XYZ file of C-alpha atoms in Angstrom:
339
model
C 128.878 91.236 74.358
C 131.488 94.306 74.801
C 133.842 91.681 76.750
C 134.108 89.240 74.175
C 133.720 92.038 71.855
C 137.275 93.792 73.636
C 138.572 90.331 73.698
C 138.696 89.763 70.249
C 140.011 93.123 69.570
C 142.957 92.450 72.361
C 143.189 88.499 70.240
C 143.143 90.415 67.190
C 145.937 93.071 68.734
C 148.565 90.305 69.464
C 148.045 88.471 65.789
C 148.358 91.849 64.204
C 152.316 91.966 66.301
C 153.037 88.587 66.674
C 152.844 88.522 61.893
C 154.705 91.963 62.151
C 157.232 90.329 63.974
C 157.182 87.341 62.309
C 158.215 89.702 58.840
C 160.781 90.994 60.766
C 162.967 87.613 62.192
C 162.426 86.372 57.955
C 164.977 86.256 55.921
C 167.740 85.316 59.112
C 170.924 84.041 56.775
C 172.551 83.162 60.156
C 174.649 79.950 59.083
C 175.245 80.474 55.481
C 179.133 81.269 55.611
C 179.422 77.638 57.443
C 179.168 76.201 54.071
C 180.279 78.385 52.022
C 183.424 80.558 51.706
C 184.578 83.580 49.565
C 188.522 82.351 50.473
C 190.885 82.088 47.129
C 187.668 83.003 45.444
C 188.582 84.573 41.372
C 187.933 88.107 40.392
C 188.114 88.988 36.741
C 190.537 91.249 35.004
C 189.753 94.047 32.542
C 191.095 95.478 29.408
C 190.826 99.673 30.304
C 189.114 101.351 26.633
C 192.255 102.033 23.819
C 192.623 105.990 25.490
C 192.909 103.740 28.721
C 190.161 105.129 30.773
C 188.137 103.079 32.692
C 184.942 104.116 35.113
C 183.116 103.337 38.317
C 180.182 103.817 40.083
C 180.046 103.996 43.145
C 177.478 103.621 45.279
C 177.098 103.089 48.687
C 174.957 103.401 52.098
C 171.672 101.848 50.844
C 170.478 101.084 53.956
C 167.846 98.359 51.900
C 165.342 96.848 54.307
C 163.885 93.972 51.813
C 163.941 95.542 48.659
C 160.844 96.475 47.824
C 158.844 98.773 51.081
C 158.371 102.313 47.897
C 161.136 103.727 49.261
C 163.944 100.803 48.785
C 161.915 100.186 45.061
C 163.591 104.248 44.980
C 166.182 103.325 45.880
C 167.102 100.277 43.504
C 165.037 102.388 40.495
C 167.220 105.362 40.199
C 170.375 103.001 41.032
C 169.234 101.550 37.674
C 168.553 104.880 35.877
C 172.339 105.132 36.784
C 173.874 102.883 36.228
C 171.646 102.660 32.706
C 172.757 105.929 31.947
C 176.220 106.007 32.903
C 177.488 102.532 31.461
C 180.330 102.593 34.214
C 183.112 98.786 33.429
C 182.622 99.155 37.242
C 180.523 100.118 39.983
C 181.288 99.640 43.994
C 179.173 99.044 46.814
C 181.080 100.409 48.957
C 179.728 99.029 52.210
C 175.832 99.158 54.146
C 174.273 98.123 51.219
C 171.630 96.757 53.958
C 170.728 97.826 57.440
C 171.642 96.855 60.150
C 169.522 96.531 64.164
C 167.977 100.017 63.208
C 164.938 98.194 60.733
C 162.577 97.777 60.756
C 159.850 95.052 61.500
C 159.314 94.250 57.606
C 163.440 93.912 57.299
C 164.089 90.645 55.630
C 167.706 90.093 54.917
C 167.552 87.549 52.403
C 166.046 89.176 49.684
C 167.383 92.306 49.939
C 169.984 90.262 49.187
C 168.592 87.951 45.743
C 166.507 91.443 44.833
C 169.789 93.577 43.976
C 172.005 90.205 43.059
C 168.996 89.496 39.998
C 169.186 93.285 39.372
C 173.396 93.173 38.215
C 172.830 89.813 36.481
C 170.050 90.829 34.487
C 171.713 93.643 34.040
C 175.161 91.897 33.238
C 176.795 94.487 35.036
C 179.673 93.630 37.119
C 179.805 94.646 41.196
C 181.765 95.127 43.280
C 181.433 94.320 47.382
C 182.427 95.384 50.915
C 180.372 95.142 53.788
C 180.190 97.895 55.951
C 179.682 98.582 59.435
C 175.403 97.262 58.899
C 175.232 94.897 57.077
C 176.085 92.370 59.734
C 174.150 93.431 62.177
C 171.290 91.372 62.788
C 169.560 88.526 60.953
C 173.025 86.880 59.242
C 176.687 88.053 59.815
C 178.796 89.215 57.057
C 181.173 86.006 56.620
C 177.191 84.644 55.652
C 176.454 87.827 53.201
C 179.859 87.353 51.135
C 178.701 83.329 51.553
C 175.150 83.938 50.040
C 176.242 87.146 47.233
C 178.734 84.906 46.042
C 176.206 83.046 44.694
C 175.637 86.026 41.431
C 178.151 85.552 39.182
C 178.209 89.242 38.359
C 179.446 90.479 42.454
C 183.279 90.368 42.521
C 183.698 89.386 45.767
C 187.055 87.434 47.553
C 188.853 87.182 50.860
C 192.351 85.969 51.400
C 193.472 83.644 53.722
C 193.502 83.245 57.379
C 193.114 86.906 57.561
C 190.271 89.220 60.316
C 187.192 90.339 58.421
C 186.241 89.215 54.662
C 186.505 90.760 51.370
C 189.832 91.313 50.869
C 190.968 91.286 47.607
C 192.538 93.579 44.350
C 191.318 94.215 41.085
C 194.014 94.714 37.915
C 192.822 96.590 35.077
C 195.080 95.681 32.319
C 195.440 97.421 28.171
C 195.637 95.881 24.522
C 199.062 94.727 25.456
C 198.213 92.498 28.834
C 199.882 94.857 30.994
C 198.617 95.589 34.057
C 198.056 99.528 34.511
C 196.105 99.797 36.992
C 194.923 98.312 40.508
C 191.783 98.291 42.587
C 192.428 97.628 46.069
C 188.840 95.990 48.429
C 188.904 96.027 52.301
C 187.205 95.268 54.305
C 186.861 97.889 57.370
C 185.228 96.004 59.828
C 181.980 97.441 62.701
C 181.794 97.508 65.730
C 183.766 95.763 68.999
C 183.595 94.658 72.463
C 182.242 98.392 74.204
C 180.599 98.666 70.390
C 183.389 102.210 68.936
C 183.461 101.612 65.858
C 185.999 98.976 64.836
C 189.640 99.713 63.287
C 191.294 97.122 60.259
C 193.834 95.543 62.634
C 197.940 94.544 61.826
C 196.781 91.581 59.883
C 195.456 93.538 56.542
C 196.705 96.166 56.623
C 200.183 93.060 56.323
C 197.946 92.427 53.439
C 197.345 95.926 52.029
C 200.949 96.133 51.562
C 201.994 92.564 49.868
C 199.392 93.281 48.567
C 200.566 96.561 47.415
C 204.137 95.516 47.000
C 203.029 93.174 44.053
C 200.968 95.402 41.935
C 204.540 97.303 42.582
C 206.656 94.798 41.512
C 204.770 94.389 37.929
C 204.594 98.176 36.998
C 206.734 99.744 39.598
C 204.661 102.576 37.603
C 201.083 101.281 39.028
C 198.992 103.301 40.635
C 195.925 101.583 43.476
C 192.370 103.215 44.327
C 190.842 101.251 47.626
C 187.509 101.704 48.556
C 185.909 100.769 52.126
C 183.070 101.882 53.935
C 184.989 104.006 56.882
C 187.420 106.339 57.605
C 190.824 106.477 58.465
C 192.542 110.198 60.333
C 193.731 110.910 56.254
C 189.912 111.785 55.976
C 190.519 114.471 58.815
C 193.833 116.263 57.476
C 192.438 115.774 54.036
C 189.712 118.494 55.566
C 192.640 120.168 57.403
C 195.079 120.585 54.651
C 194.469 118.921 51.973
C 193.340 121.160 48.247
C 189.918 120.871 46.881
C 189.601 118.374 43.837
C 188.008 121.564 42.234
C 186.270 123.748 42.369
C 182.632 122.649 41.800
C 183.095 119.145 43.795
C 182.972 120.046 47.360
C 186.050 119.569 49.983
C 186.286 117.520 53.056
C 185.402 120.235 55.306
C 188.347 121.162 57.867
C 186.490 120.484 60.549
C 186.335 116.781 58.629
C 184.706 113.976 62.281
C 187.987 112.560 63.085
C 187.388 108.764 62.815
C 189.282 105.106 63.641
C 192.373 106.441 65.280
C 193.208 103.477 64.723
C 193.180 103.246 60.723
C 196.463 105.711 61.019
C 198.527 102.194 60.295
C 196.311 101.769 57.067
C 197.584 104.976 56.452
C 201.488 104.286 56.825
C 200.408 102.188 54.639
C 199.256 103.258 51.714
C 201.174 105.762 52.554
C 204.715 104.464 52.690
C 204.173 102.918 49.385
C 203.709 105.665 47.486
C 201.504 103.794 44.557
C 197.511 104.626 46.011
C 196.017 107.506 44.085
C 192.149 106.902 45.248
C 190.989 106.042 49.022
C 186.966 105.893 48.639
C 184.666 105.473 51.425
C 180.914 105.861 52.837
C 180.062 105.856 56.099
C 178.790 109.114 56.767
C 175.791 110.577 54.365
C 177.117 114.019 53.469
C 175.058 115.606 51.645
C 176.266 116.218 48.944
C 180.382 114.177 47.783
C 183.742 115.059 49.083
C 187.163 114.901 47.781
C 189.771 116.383 48.743
C 193.850 116.310 47.656
C 195.969 115.133 50.125
C 200.261 113.773 49.805
C 199.372 112.610 46.644
C 196.054 110.599 47.330
C 192.367 111.853 46.121
C 189.867 111.379 50.090
C 186.854 110.319 48.594
C 183.253 110.373 50.685
C 180.821 108.823 48.711
C 176.476 110.899 49.802
C 174.575 108.119 51.093
C 172.953 106.025 47.583
C 169.357 105.750 50.163
C 166.619 107.762 50.213
C 166.090 105.306 53.802
C 168.598 107.569 54.709
C 168.545 110.694 52.926
C 166.342 113.062 50.785
C 169.308 113.409 48.768
C 170.234 111.015 47.205
C 173.273 110.168 45.322
C 176.583 108.266 44.149
C 179.431 109.233 41.945
C 181.474 108.378 38.675
C 185.033 107.756 38.408
C 186.949 107.740 35.377
C 190.196 106.972 36.759
C 192.818 108.074 33.211
C 194.997 105.088 33.728
C 197.084 106.783 30.591
C 197.986 109.532 32.646
C 201.400 110.979 34.001
C 200.937 112.021 37.176
C 198.166 111.640 39.984
C 196.434 114.425 39.360
C 195.560 113.994 36.517
C 194.977 110.520 36.581
C 190.978 111.173 38.504
C 187.851 112.766 37.220
C 184.760 112.831 39.367
C 181.102 114.000 39.104
C 178.712 114.004 41.849
C 175.501 112.210 41.123
C 172.049 113.476 42.524
C 168.890 110.603 41.862
């Protein structure tokens, strides 16, 4: 009898392990990008308010597991509450929306994408997406993720042809007379290289940024551009060492800020040479509060994680762009929002 009972217990344990393991394999979207491409996908343009203002609500690093865990539900409810309260013109999710190799047995990438996509469709809220280093680690690449998200009409994403990475696009802002007054630049900062170190944006991506900035300046020589991607460039550390705080009550980038990815120095140089990039805003670092410093006529902002699965102090950033401002320093208002 004892032997029979022991065998039954072992079988039950094995079934439980198999069941839990299968949960982690659900929602695999690998190969989705083989049939769907976002190259050349149309992105909307926006008209700024009569006073020239445009608002962006930036979330980052939600690290969602399935969309239905307790922490996921808490994260999504907080995001919805902030969207309803702030009524932004555009939401930005700047990478690591989905958990990667640290995922639990209950991981379901497809369920996450469906849950987030459906939420924005139901709210009729445009949201711009760029991937982080975790989004394509398991159960589908970043190309698969962006291809899957293309089915949602309120998801803003696109890519240029024959570029390294999966998202490179600009969202243009116009005034009532259809004059270009600002542009939002979105790039893929990639993930990890063959040695498992954080990767850097390649020469073709930097050239795309140069060409895109030149095109915006050709349309309006006085245009200012805001850039959004996931991982940092050396100028974030430089802003911590030599920049000035955005305001007395908004945390500056620390002087000993993580040096980060030296390979991204050419992108910093391209932005500085263009002379029109007023903001570079990222995620990735998971600070306990947002950071923002002004350096070489550009604001560098690091947004705290928006996911309860990552931190007990999640939040986001509200960015108001005053496109009619006469200087870059006066063009932005930043609000650090804690959930």
